[in-house]
Amino acid sequence: MALLVFCSRVTSPPPPPLLLLLSLLLLAGAPLAAAARRPALWPLPVSVLQTPNLLHLSPRNFEISLDFGSFAGPDCFLLQDAFRRYHRYIFGYSKNLDVSLKSSFNGKEIQQLLVTITSDSECNAYPNTTSDESYKLVVQESVAMLEARKVWGALRGLETFSQLVYKDSYGAYVINETEVIDYPRFPFRGILIDTARHYLPLKTILTTLDAMAFNKFNVLHWHLVDDNSFPYQSMAFPELSNKGAYSYAHVYTNNDIRLVLEYARLRGIRVIPEFDSPGHTKSWGKGQKDLLTPCYDESDSFGPVNPILNTTYDFLSTFFKEISEVFPDSYIHLGGDEVDFSCWHSNPDVTEFMQQQGFGQSYEKLESYYIQKLIDIVSSTNKRNLVWQEVFDNGVKLNTKDTIVEVWKGPNFEKELSEVTDAGFTTVLLSPWYLDYISYGEDWRKYYKVEPLDFSGTSAQKELVIGGTAALWGEYIDATNLMPRLWPRASAVGERLWSSKNVRDEDDAYDRLTQHRCRMVRRGIPAEPLYVGYCEL
């Protein structure tokens, strides 16, 4: 029961020996009537002080409201929407009537959660790289208090409050007197979804965002397009999706994108789109003539983006100007991984260009030439970029202030982290969290055991690791199996990226995660089971 401390800061504390006995029994896991049905917090907050004193909540009397002295006003739609949402999460899944439950509880009632924003609220903004997600939550008699500097911290605190509410043995809604101080360990906590290998309906993406909020993830890495399909409907180049998508029904329109962006914003989640090039672009070539390199080998096909034509960069300038206007985040993922050089090698025009540029036989230098021009294009739109580690490995001249290097290759990712951070680059780790790889049993444990900062480097280097991403690549994933494949396995990554480094107890994590999984199921997330048994309704 890591970090859960039962203390005597209550109005009428039990005698010290009894309090000590209560704590020992709870820590030992002994049955203790209602108190044994403790809430399962996930991810575990930085500090939790909790007493055995229980307060009753009535769905009809309890409300979540904004403090009149708050920097956020009553017109803050983000908070008002969250208040309605979390009231439903707390009470909306019970089939029992509260009238009969209230009479079964003889203690005090808590009637309000009062939310205070203490600084510029950012109600109408999008979350960003510096969003403050810290909060303080105090649950006491009559009124609970949730205090945060920004709305993003309030959203995380609302999730924690909702997790603190549970039912006693009679079915009444109760909550322990509690004080929580919390903030994330890493500012970048991502989930990667892939809508190119299989198209994901909007409903699936929105449900993924809900589940991300339940686990305090804050970045959706949206791998939108790839060799297989181009489901993004470009306004400047509509033929990209007309000819590159699986069908007209497998396309994300501008209205679809706006819906995802706003749904994510209301949950404090950034959306970073990935348009991977120069490789992984076969679908691009179907709707954009002369974009891909003609291959002169036995395949007689097309390869990566053609890096030697001026028309290539004219297209990229127009396209990424559009992307920069559609997606509000300050970052765009440019890919840069797994470029097959064989096609470039077979093309005489490409080899002649390389000789003129002094590249010799180094196709890494040709790729660097392309990536550098692409980064200049994206920078001109006032956007920064993420790239896969090959871009760094191949020696592309990158600006450490504008580029995040995402480490995805394994198994020796520690060496790569050491090298990337030694060069001064901000880094996101993905290598050990490939959730599309599955195995029988509780494989969440191997994701939970990962320590992102366990590599050779100085403290300054380790500060450059800003977080990680759990990746669910889509070769064998569509709407039928995404949710149970992703959850609760991604939850293990979520706690590793949010909670303190010393939160390592797997037995405690198992106890909390099994309950958290059931809570997600009750909230409509078809997360796969971790054990043989059942979930309480």
Coordinates of C-alpha atoms in Angstrom, one line a residue:
M1 CA 0.0 0.0 0.0
A2 CA 2.7 2.4 -1.0
L3 CA 2.4 6.0 0.0
L4 CA -1.1 5.6 1.5
V5 CA -0.7 6.8 5.1
F6 CA -3.6 6.6 7.5
C7 CA -3.1 9.5 9.9
S8 CA -5.1 11.1 12.8
R9 CA -5.7 14.5 11.3
V10 CA -9.5 14.3 11.8
T11 CA -12.1 16.1 13.9
S12 CA -12.7 13.1 16.2
P13 CA -9.7 10.7 15.9
P14 CA -9.9 7.2 17.3
P15 CA -7.5 6.5 20.2
P16 CA -3.9 6.1 19.0
P17 CA -3.8 2.3 19.7
L18 CA -6.9 1.8 17.6
L19 CA -5.6 4.0 14.8
L20 CA -2.4 2.0 14.8
L21 CA -4.3 -1.3 14.7
L22 CA -6.4 0.0 11.8
S23 CA -3.3 1.0 9.9
L24 CA -1.6 -2.3 10.5
L25 CA -4.6 -4.3 9.5
L26 CA -5.1 -2.3 6.3
L27 CA -1.4 -2.6 5.4
A28 CA -1.6 -6.3 6.0
G29 CA -4.6 -6.6 3.7
A30 CA -6.9 -7.9 6.5
P31 CA -10.7 -7.6 6.0
L32 CA -11.9 -4.6 7.9
A33 CA -15.6 -4.1 6.9
A34 CA -16.0 -0.9 4.9
A35 CA -12.5 0.3 5.4
A36 CA -11.1 -2.7 3.6
R37 CA -12.9 -1.6 0.5
R38 CA -10.3 1.1 0.0
P39 CA -10.3 3.0 -3.3
A40 CA -7.7 2.0 -5.9
L41 CA -5.8 5.1 -7.1
W42 CA -4.2 4.8 -10.5
P43 CA -1.7 6.2 -11.2
L44 CA -0.6 6.6 -7.6
P45 CA -0.3 10.2 -6.6
V46 CA 2.8 11.7 -5.1
S47 CA 1.4 12.0 -1.6
V48 CA -1.8 10.6 -0.1
L49 CA -2.8 11.0 3.5
Q50 CA -6.0 9.2 4.4
T51 CA -7.9 8.5 7.6
P52 CA -10.4 5.7 8.3
N53 CA -13.2 8.4 8.7
L54 CA -15.8 7.9 6.1
L55 CA -18.1 10.5 4.6
H56 CA -21.3 9.8 2.6
L57 CA -22.1 11.1 -0.8
S58 CA -25.6 11.4 -2.2
P59 CA -26.0 11.6 -6.0
R60 CA -28.9 14.0 -5.4
N61 CA -27.2 16.3 -3.0
F62 CA -23.6 16.2 -4.1
E63 CA -22.3 18.8 -6.6
I64 CA -19.0 19.8 -8.2
S65 CA -18.8 23.6 -8.5
L66 CA -16.3 26.4 -9.1
D67 CA -15.2 28.7 -6.4
F68 CA -16.4 32.3 -7.1
G69 CA -12.9 33.6 -6.2
S70 CA -11.3 31.4 -8.9
F71 CA -9.4 32.7 -11.9
A72 CA -11.7 30.6 -14.0
G73 CA -15.2 32.0 -14.4
P74 CA -18.5 30.3 -14.6
D75 CA -18.3 30.5 -18.4
C76 CA -15.3 28.1 -18.4
F77 CA -16.8 25.4 -20.6
L78 CA -13.9 23.1 -20.1
L79 CA -14.5 22.9 -16.4
Q80 CA -18.3 22.9 -16.6
D81 CA -18.1 20.0 -19.0
A82 CA -15.7 18.1 -16.7
F83 CA -17.9 18.7 -13.7
R84 CA -20.9 17.0 -15.5
R85 CA -18.7 14.3 -16.8
Y86 CA -17.2 13.4 -13.4
H87 CA -20.5 13.5 -11.6
R88 CA -21.7 10.9 -14.1
Y89 CA -18.5 8.8 -13.6
I90 CA -19.0 8.8 -9.8
F91 CA -22.7 8.0 -9.7
G92 CA -24.0 7.2 -13.2
Y93 CA -23.2 3.5 -13.3
S94 CA -25.3 2.4 -10.3
K95 CA -28.7 0.9 -10.8
N96 CA -29.6 1.4 -7.2
L97 CA -31.7 4.4 -5.9
D98 CA -29.9 6.7 -3.5
V99 CA -32.9 7.0 -1.2
S100 CA -32.4 3.5 0.2
L101 CA -28.7 3.8 0.4
K102 CA -28.6 7.0 2.5
S103 CA -30.5 5.4 5.4
S104 CA -27.8 2.7 5.6
F105 CA -25.0 5.1 6.4
N106 CA -24.8 6.7 9.8
G107 CA -21.9 9.1 9.3
K108 CA -21.4 12.6 8.0
E109 CA -22.3 13.7 4.4
I110 CA -20.1 15.6 2.0
Q111 CA -22.2 17.7 -0.3
Q112 CA -19.7 19.6 -2.5
L113 CA -16.4 19.5 -4.3
L114 CA -15.3 23.1 -4.6
V115 CA -12.7 23.7 -7.4
T116 CA -10.4 26.7 -7.3
I117 CA -8.0 27.8 -10.1
T118 CA -5.3 30.1 -8.6
S119 CA -3.7 31.5 -11.8
D120 CA -4.6 32.3 -15.4
S121 CA -6.9 29.4 -16.0
E122 CA -6.2 28.7 -19.7
C123 CA -9.8 27.7 -20.1
N124 CA -9.9 28.4 -23.8
A125 CA -6.4 27.3 -24.6
Y126 CA -5.0 24.0 -25.8
P127 CA -2.7 22.0 -23.5
N128 CA 0.9 22.5 -24.4
T129 CA 4.5 21.5 -23.5
T130 CA 4.4 23.5 -20.2
S131 CA 0.9 22.8 -19.1
D132 CA 0.7 22.7 -15.3
E133 CA -1.0 19.5 -14.1
S134 CA -0.4 19.8 -10.4
Y135 CA -3.2 20.0 -7.9
K136 CA -4.0 19.7 -4.2
L137 CA -7.2 17.8 -3.0
V138 CA -8.6 17.9 0.5
V139 CA -11.6 15.8 1.3
Q140 CA -13.2 16.7 4.6
E141 CA -16.6 17.0 6.2
S142 CA -19.3 19.0 4.2
V143 CA -17.0 20.4 1.5
A144 CA -14.0 19.0 -0.4
M145 CA -11.5 21.4 -1.9
L146 CA -9.6 20.9 -5.2
E147 CA -7.0 23.6 -5.9
A148 CA -4.9 23.9 -9.0
R149 CA -3.0 26.6 -10.8
K150 CA -4.5 25.8 -14.2
V151 CA -7.5 23.9 -15.5
W152 CA -5.2 21.0 -16.5
G153 CA -4.4 20.3 -12.9
A154 CA -8.1 20.5 -12.0
L155 CA -8.8 17.8 -14.6
R156 CA -6.3 15.5 -13.0
G157 CA -7.6 16.2 -9.6
L158 CA -11.2 15.5 -10.7
E159 CA -10.0 12.1 -11.9
T160 CA -8.4 11.4 -8.5
F161 CA -11.4 12.5 -6.6
S162 CA -13.6 10.2 -8.7
Q163 CA -11.3 7.3 -7.9
L164 CA -11.5 8.0 -4.2
V165 CA -15.3 7.4 -4.1
Y166 CA -16.4 3.8 -3.6
K167 CA -19.2 1.8 -2.1
D168 CA -19.3 0.4 1.4
S169 CA -20.6 -3.1 2.2
Y170 CA -24.2 -1.8 2.1
G171 CA -23.8 -0.1 -1.3
A172 CA -23.7 3.5 -0.1
Y173 CA -21.3 5.9 -1.8
V174 CA -18.5 6.8 0.6
I175 CA -15.2 8.5 0.6
N176 CA -12.4 8.7 3.2
E177 CA -11.2 11.9 4.6
T178 CA -8.1 12.4 2.4
E179 CA -5.4 14.9 1.5
V180 CA -3.7 14.5 -1.9
I181 CA -0.8 16.5 -3.3
D182 CA 0.1 15.5 -6.8
Y183 CA 1.9 16.3 -10.0
P184 CA 3.4 14.2 -12.8
R185 CA 7.0 12.9 -12.9
F186 CA 7.2 13.4 -16.7
P187 CA 5.4 16.1 -18.7
F188 CA 5.1 13.9 -21.8
R189 CA 2.9 10.8 -21.4
G190 CA 1.8 9.5 -24.7
I191 CA -0.3 6.9 -26.5
L192 CA 0.4 6.1 -30.2
I193 CA -2.5 5.0 -32.4
D194 CA -2.1 4.0 -36.0
T195 CA -5.0 4.8 -38.4
A196 CA -3.1 3.9 -41.6
R197 CA -2.8 0.1 -41.3
H198 CA -6.5 0.0 -40.2
Y199 CA -8.9 2.9 -40.2
L200 CA -10.2 3.6 -36.7
P201 CA -13.7 5.1 -36.5
L202 CA -14.1 8.4 -34.7
K203 CA -15.9 6.7 -31.8
T204 CA -12.9 4.5 -31.2
I205 CA -10.5 7.4 -31.1
L206 CA -12.8 9.4 -28.8
T207 CA -13.1 6.4 -26.4
T208 CA -9.3 6.1 -26.4
L209 CA -9.1 9.7 -25.3
D210 CA -11.5 9.0 -22.5
A211 CA -9.4 6.1 -21.3
M212 CA -6.2 8.2 -21.6
A213 CA -7.8 10.7 -19.2
F214 CA -8.7 8.0 -16.8
N215 CA -5.0 7.1 -16.7
K216 CA -3.6 10.7 -16.8
F217 CA -2.0 10.4 -20.2
N218 CA -1.7 13.8 -22.0
V219 CA -0.4 13.2 -25.5
L220 CA -2.1 11.4 -28.4
H221 CA 0.5 10.6 -31.0
W222 CA -1.6 10.1 -34.1
H223 CA 0.2 8.1 -36.7
L224 CA -2.2 9.2 -39.4
V225 CA -0.8 8.0 -42.7
D226 CA 1.6 5.3 -44.0
D227 CA 2.3 3.1 -47.0
N228 CA -1.0 1.4 -46.7
S229 CA -3.4 4.3 -46.7
F230 CA -3.7 8.1 -46.6
P231 CA -6.9 8.7 -44.6
Y232 CA -6.3 12.4 -43.9
Q233 CA -8.4 14.6 -46.2
S234 CA -6.2 17.5 -47.3
M235 CA -7.9 20.7 -48.4
A236 CA -5.0 21.6 -50.6
F237 CA -4.4 18.2 -52.1
P238 CA -7.8 16.3 -51.9
E239 CA -6.5 13.6 -54.3
L240 CA -4.1 12.3 -51.5
S241 CA -7.1 10.7 -49.7
N242 CA -9.3 10.3 -52.8
K243 CA -6.8 7.9 -54.2
G244 CA -4.7 7.0 -51.2
A245 CA -7.3 6.0 -48.6
Y246 CA -8.8 2.6 -48.5
S247 CA -12.1 4.1 -49.6
Y248 CA -14.1 7.3 -49.3
A249 CA -15.6 6.0 -46.1
H250 CA -12.1 5.6 -44.6
V251 CA -11.2 9.2 -44.4
Y252 CA -10.9 11.9 -41.6
T253 CA -12.4 15.1 -42.8
N254 CA -11.5 18.5 -41.4
N255 CA -14.7 18.4 -39.2
D256 CA -13.6 15.0 -37.9
I257 CA -10.2 16.4 -37.0
R258 CA -11.7 19.4 -35.2
L259 CA -14.0 17.0 -33.2
V260 CA -11.0 14.9 -32.1
L261 CA -8.9 18.1 -31.2
E262 CA -11.7 19.6 -29.1
Y263 CA -12.6 16.3 -27.4
A264 CA -8.9 15.9 -26.5
R265 CA -8.6 19.5 -25.3
L266 CA -11.5 19.1 -22.9
R267 CA -9.6 16.2 -21.3
G268 CA -6.2 18.0 -21.2
I269 CA -4.7 15.9 -24.0
R270 CA -2.4 17.2 -26.8
V271 CA -2.8 15.8 -30.3
I272 CA 0.5 15.5 -32.2
P273 CA 0.0 14.3 -35.8
E274 CA 2.6 12.2 -37.6
F275 CA 3.2 12.5 -41.3
D276 CA 6.1 10.1 -41.8
S277 CA 8.5 10.7 -44.7
P278 CA 10.5 10.1 -46.9
G279 CA 9.8 6.4 -46.3
H280 CA 6.4 4.9 -45.5
T281 CA 4.9 7.1 -48.3
K282 CA 3.6 4.7 -51.0
S283 CA 0.0 5.9 -50.4
W284 CA 1.1 9.5 -50.9
G285 CA 2.2 8.8 -54.4
K286 CA -1.2 7.5 -55.5
G287 CA -2.6 11.1 -55.3
Q288 CA 0.4 13.2 -55.9
K289 CA 2.2 12.8 -59.2
D290 CA 6.0 12.7 -59.3
L291 CA 6.3 12.8 -55.5
L292 CA 7.9 9.3 -55.2
T293 CA 11.2 8.1 -56.6
P294 CA 10.9 5.8 -59.6
C295 CA 12.8 2.6 -59.0
Y296 CA 14.9 1.0 -61.7
D297 CA 15.4 -2.4 -60.2
E298 CA 13.5 -5.6 -60.6
S299 CA 10.5 -4.2 -58.6
D300 CA 9.8 -1.6 -61.3
S301 CA 7.8 0.5 -58.8
F302 CA 8.2 3.6 -56.7
G303 CA 10.2 4.1 -53.5
P304 CA 10.6 6.9 -51.0
V305 CA 9.8 10.5 -51.6
N306 CA 12.0 11.9 -54.4
P307 CA 14.5 14.2 -52.7
I308 CA 16.1 15.7 -55.8
L309 CA 13.1 17.6 -57.3
N310 CA 12.1 21.2 -56.5
T311 CA 8.5 20.2 -57.0
T312 CA 8.8 17.9 -54.0
Y313 CA 9.6 20.8 -51.7
D314 CA 6.9 23.0 -53.2
F315 CA 4.4 20.3 -52.4
L316 CA 5.7 19.8 -48.8
S317 CA 5.6 23.6 -48.2
T318 CA 2.0 23.8 -49.1
F319 CA 1.0 20.6 -47.4
F320 CA 2.7 21.3 -44.0
K321 CA 1.4 24.9 -44.0
E322 CA -2.0 23.3 -44.0
I323 CA -1.1 20.8 -41.3
S324 CA 0.3 23.6 -39.1
E325 CA -3.1 25.4 -39.4
V326 CA -5.2 22.4 -38.8
F327 CA -3.4 21.0 -35.8
P328 CA -2.8 23.6 -32.9
D329 CA 0.0 21.8 -31.1
S330 CA 3.4 23.3 -31.3
Y331 CA 4.9 20.0 -32.6
I332 CA 4.5 17.9 -35.7
H333 CA 6.0 14.5 -35.9
L334 CA 8.0 14.2 -39.2
G335 CA 8.9 10.5 -38.9
G336 CA 12.2 9.8 -40.8
D337 CA 12.4 6.1 -39.9
E338 CA 13.1 2.9 -42.0
V339 CA 14.0 4.5 -45.3
D340 CA 14.8 1.9 -47.9
F341 CA 17.8 3.2 -49.9
S342 CA 17.7 0.5 -52.6
C343 CA 15.3 2.5 -54.8
W344 CA 17.4 5.6 -54.6
H345 CA 20.4 3.5 -55.4
S346 CA 18.8 2.1 -58.6
N347 CA 17.8 5.5 -59.9
P348 CA 20.5 7.1 -62.1
D349 CA 19.1 10.7 -61.7
V350 CA 19.4 10.3 -57.9
T351 CA 22.9 8.9 -58.1
E352 CA 24.0 11.8 -60.4
F353 CA 22.4 14.3 -58.0
M354 CA 24.4 12.8 -55.1
Q355 CA 27.6 13.2 -57.0
Q356 CA 26.8 16.8 -57.7
Q357 CA 26.1 17.4 -54.1
G358 CA 29.3 15.6 -52.9
F359 CA 27.4 12.9 -51.1
G360 CA 29.4 10.1 -52.6
Q361 CA 27.6 6.8 -51.9
S362 CA 26.2 7.9 -48.6
Y363 CA 22.4 7.7 -48.8
E364 CA 22.3 8.7 -45.2
K365 CA 23.5 12.1 -46.4
L366 CA 20.8 12.2 -49.1
E367 CA 18.2 11.5 -46.4
S368 CA 19.7 14.2 -44.3
Y369 CA 19.5 16.6 -47.2
Y370 CA 15.8 15.9 -47.5
I371 CA 15.0 16.0 -43.7
Q372 CA 16.9 19.3 -43.2
K373 CA 14.9 20.9 -46.0
L374 CA 11.6 19.5 -44.5
I375 CA 12.5 20.8 -41.0
D376 CA 13.2 24.2 -42.5
I377 CA 9.7 24.1 -44.1
V378 CA 8.0 23.1 -40.9
S379 CA 10.0 25.7 -38.9
S380 CA 8.8 28.4 -41.2
T381 CA 5.2 27.6 -40.0
N382 CA 6.4 28.3 -36.4
K383 CA 6.2 24.6 -35.5
R384 CA 8.7 22.4 -33.8
N385 CA 9.2 18.7 -34.7
L386 CA 9.6 15.2 -33.4
V387 CA 11.6 12.7 -35.4
W388 CA 12.4 9.0 -35.0
Q389 CA 15.9 8.2 -33.8
E390 CA 17.3 7.3 -37.3
V391 CA 17.3 11.0 -38.1
F392 CA 19.7 11.6 -35.2
D393 CA 21.6 8.4 -35.9
N394 CA 22.2 9.5 -39.6
G395 CA 23.7 12.8 -38.6
V396 CA 21.0 15.2 -39.7
K397 CA 21.9 18.7 -38.5
L398 CA 19.1 19.4 -36.0
N399 CA 18.4 22.3 -33.7
T400 CA 18.3 21.0 -30.1
K401 CA 15.8 23.7 -29.2
D402 CA 13.3 22.7 -31.8
T403 CA 13.6 18.9 -32.2
I404 CA 12.6 16.0 -29.9
V405 CA 14.2 12.7 -30.8
E406 CA 11.9 9.7 -30.2
V407 CA 13.9 6.5 -29.3
W408 CA 12.1 3.4 -30.6
K409 CA 14.7 0.8 -31.4
G410 CA 15.5 -2.0 -29.0
P411 CA 16.7 -3.8 -27.2
N412 CA 19.6 -1.5 -26.3
F413 CA 17.6 1.7 -26.0
E414 CA 19.7 2.7 -22.9
K415 CA 22.7 3.3 -25.2
E416 CA 20.6 5.4 -27.6
L417 CA 19.2 7.5 -24.7
S418 CA 22.7 8.1 -23.5
E419 CA 23.9 9.3 -26.9
V420 CA 20.9 11.4 -27.8
T421 CA 20.9 13.2 -24.5
D422 CA 24.7 13.6 -24.6
A423 CA 24.2 15.6 -27.8
G424 CA 21.8 17.8 -26.0
F425 CA 18.5 16.6 -27.5
T426 CA 15.2 16.4 -25.6
T427 CA 14.0 12.8 -25.8
V428 CA 10.9 10.7 -25.6
L429 CA 11.2 6.9 -24.9
L430 CA 9.1 4.4 -26.8
S431 CA 11.3 1.3 -27.3
P432 CA 10.2 -0.8 -24.3
W433 CA 6.5 0.0 -24.6
Y434 CA 5.3 -1.6 -27.9
L435 CA 1.9 -2.8 -26.8
D436 CA 1.2 -4.5 -30.2
Y437 CA 3.6 -7.2 -29.1
I438 CA 1.5 -9.6 -27.0
S439 CA 2.0 -12.6 -24.8
Y440 CA -0.1 -14.9 -22.6
G441 CA -0.6 -13.7 -19.1
E442 CA 0.2 -10.6 -17.2
D443 CA 2.6 -8.9 -19.6
W444 CA 1.7 -5.5 -18.0
R445 CA 4.4 -6.3 -15.5
K446 CA 7.3 -6.0 -18.0
Y447 CA 6.0 -2.5 -19.0
Y448 CA 5.7 -1.6 -15.4
K449 CA 9.3 -2.6 -14.5
V450 CA 10.8 -0.2 -17.1
E451 CA 12.8 2.7 -15.6
P452 CA 13.1 5.5 -18.3
L453 CA 16.2 7.1 -16.6
D454 CA 18.1 3.8 -16.1
F455 CA 20.9 4.7 -18.6
S456 CA 24.5 6.0 -18.4
G457 CA 24.4 9.8 -18.2
T458 CA 24.6 12.9 -16.1
S459 CA 21.7 14.4 -14.2
A460 CA 21.5 17.1 -16.9
Q461 CA 21.2 14.4 -19.6
K462 CA 18.4 12.7 -17.7
E463 CA 16.5 15.9 -17.4
L464 CA 16.3 15.9 -21.2
V465 CA 14.1 12.7 -21.1
I466 CA 10.7 14.3 -20.9
G467 CA 8.6 11.1 -20.9
G468 CA 7.5 8.2 -23.0
T469 CA 4.9 6.8 -25.3
A470 CA 3.0 3.5 -25.3
A471 CA 2.7 2.4 -28.9
L472 CA -0.1 0.3 -30.4
W473 CA 0.9 -0.1 -34.1
G474 CA -2.0 -1.1 -36.3
E475 CA -1.0 -4.0 -38.5
Y476 CA -3.2 -6.3 -36.5
I477 CA -5.3 -3.7 -34.7
D478 CA -8.7 -2.2 -35.6
A479 CA -11.8 -1.1 -33.8
T480 CA -12.6 -4.7 -32.8
N481 CA -9.6 -5.2 -30.6
L482 CA -7.9 -1.9 -29.9
M483 CA -9.4 -1.3 -26.5
P484 CA -8.7 -4.6 -24.8
R485 CA -5.2 -4.7 -26.4
L486 CA -4.4 -1.2 -25.2
W487 CA -6.0 -1.3 -21.7
P488 CA -5.0 -1.9 -19.0
R489 CA -1.6 -2.8 -20.3
A490 CA -1.0 0.9 -21.2
S491 CA -2.1 1.8 -17.6
A492 CA 1.2 0.3 -16.4
V493 CA 3.1 2.8 -18.6
G494 CA 0.8 5.5 -17.3
E495 CA 1.8 4.9 -13.7
R496 CA 5.5 4.7 -14.6
L497 CA 5.4 8.1 -16.3
W498 CA 3.2 9.8 -13.7
S499 CA 4.1 8.4 -10.3
S500 CA 7.3 8.9 -8.3
K501 CA 10.3 6.8 -9.2
N502 CA 10.0 4.8 -6.0
V503 CA 6.5 3.5 -6.8
R504 CA 7.7 0.0 -7.7
D505 CA 5.7 -2.5 -5.6
E506 CA 4.2 -4.9 -8.1
D507 CA 1.9 -6.6 -5.6
D508 CA 0.4 -3.3 -4.6
A509 CA 0.2 -2.3 -8.3
Y510 CA -1.6 -5.6 -9.1
D511 CA -4.2 -4.9 -6.4
R512 CA -4.9 -1.4 -7.6
L513 CA -4.7 -2.2 -11.3
T514 CA -7.3 -5.0 -11.1
Q515 CA -9.7 -2.6 -9.4
H516 CA -8.8 0.2 -11.8
R517 CA -9.5 -2.1 -14.8
C518 CA -13.0 -2.8 -13.4
R519 CA -13.5 0.9 -12.9
M520 CA -12.6 1.4 -16.6
V521 CA -15.0 -1.3 -17.6
R522 CA -17.8 0.3 -15.6
R523 CA -17.0 3.6 -17.5
G524 CA -17.4 1.9 -20.9
I525 CA -13.8 0.9 -21.6
P526 CA -13.6 -2.8 -22.6
A527 CA -10.3 -3.4 -20.9
E528 CA -9.1 -7.0 -20.8
P529 CA -9.0 -8.9 -17.5
L530 CA -5.9 -9.4 -15.4
Y531 CA -7.2 -12.4 -13.4
V532 CA -9.8 -15.0 -13.2
G533 CA -12.9 -13.6 -11.5
Y534 CA -15.4 -10.8 -12.0
C535 CA -16.0 -7.1 -11.6
E536 CA -18.4 -5.7 -9.1
L537 CA -21.2 -3.6 -10.6

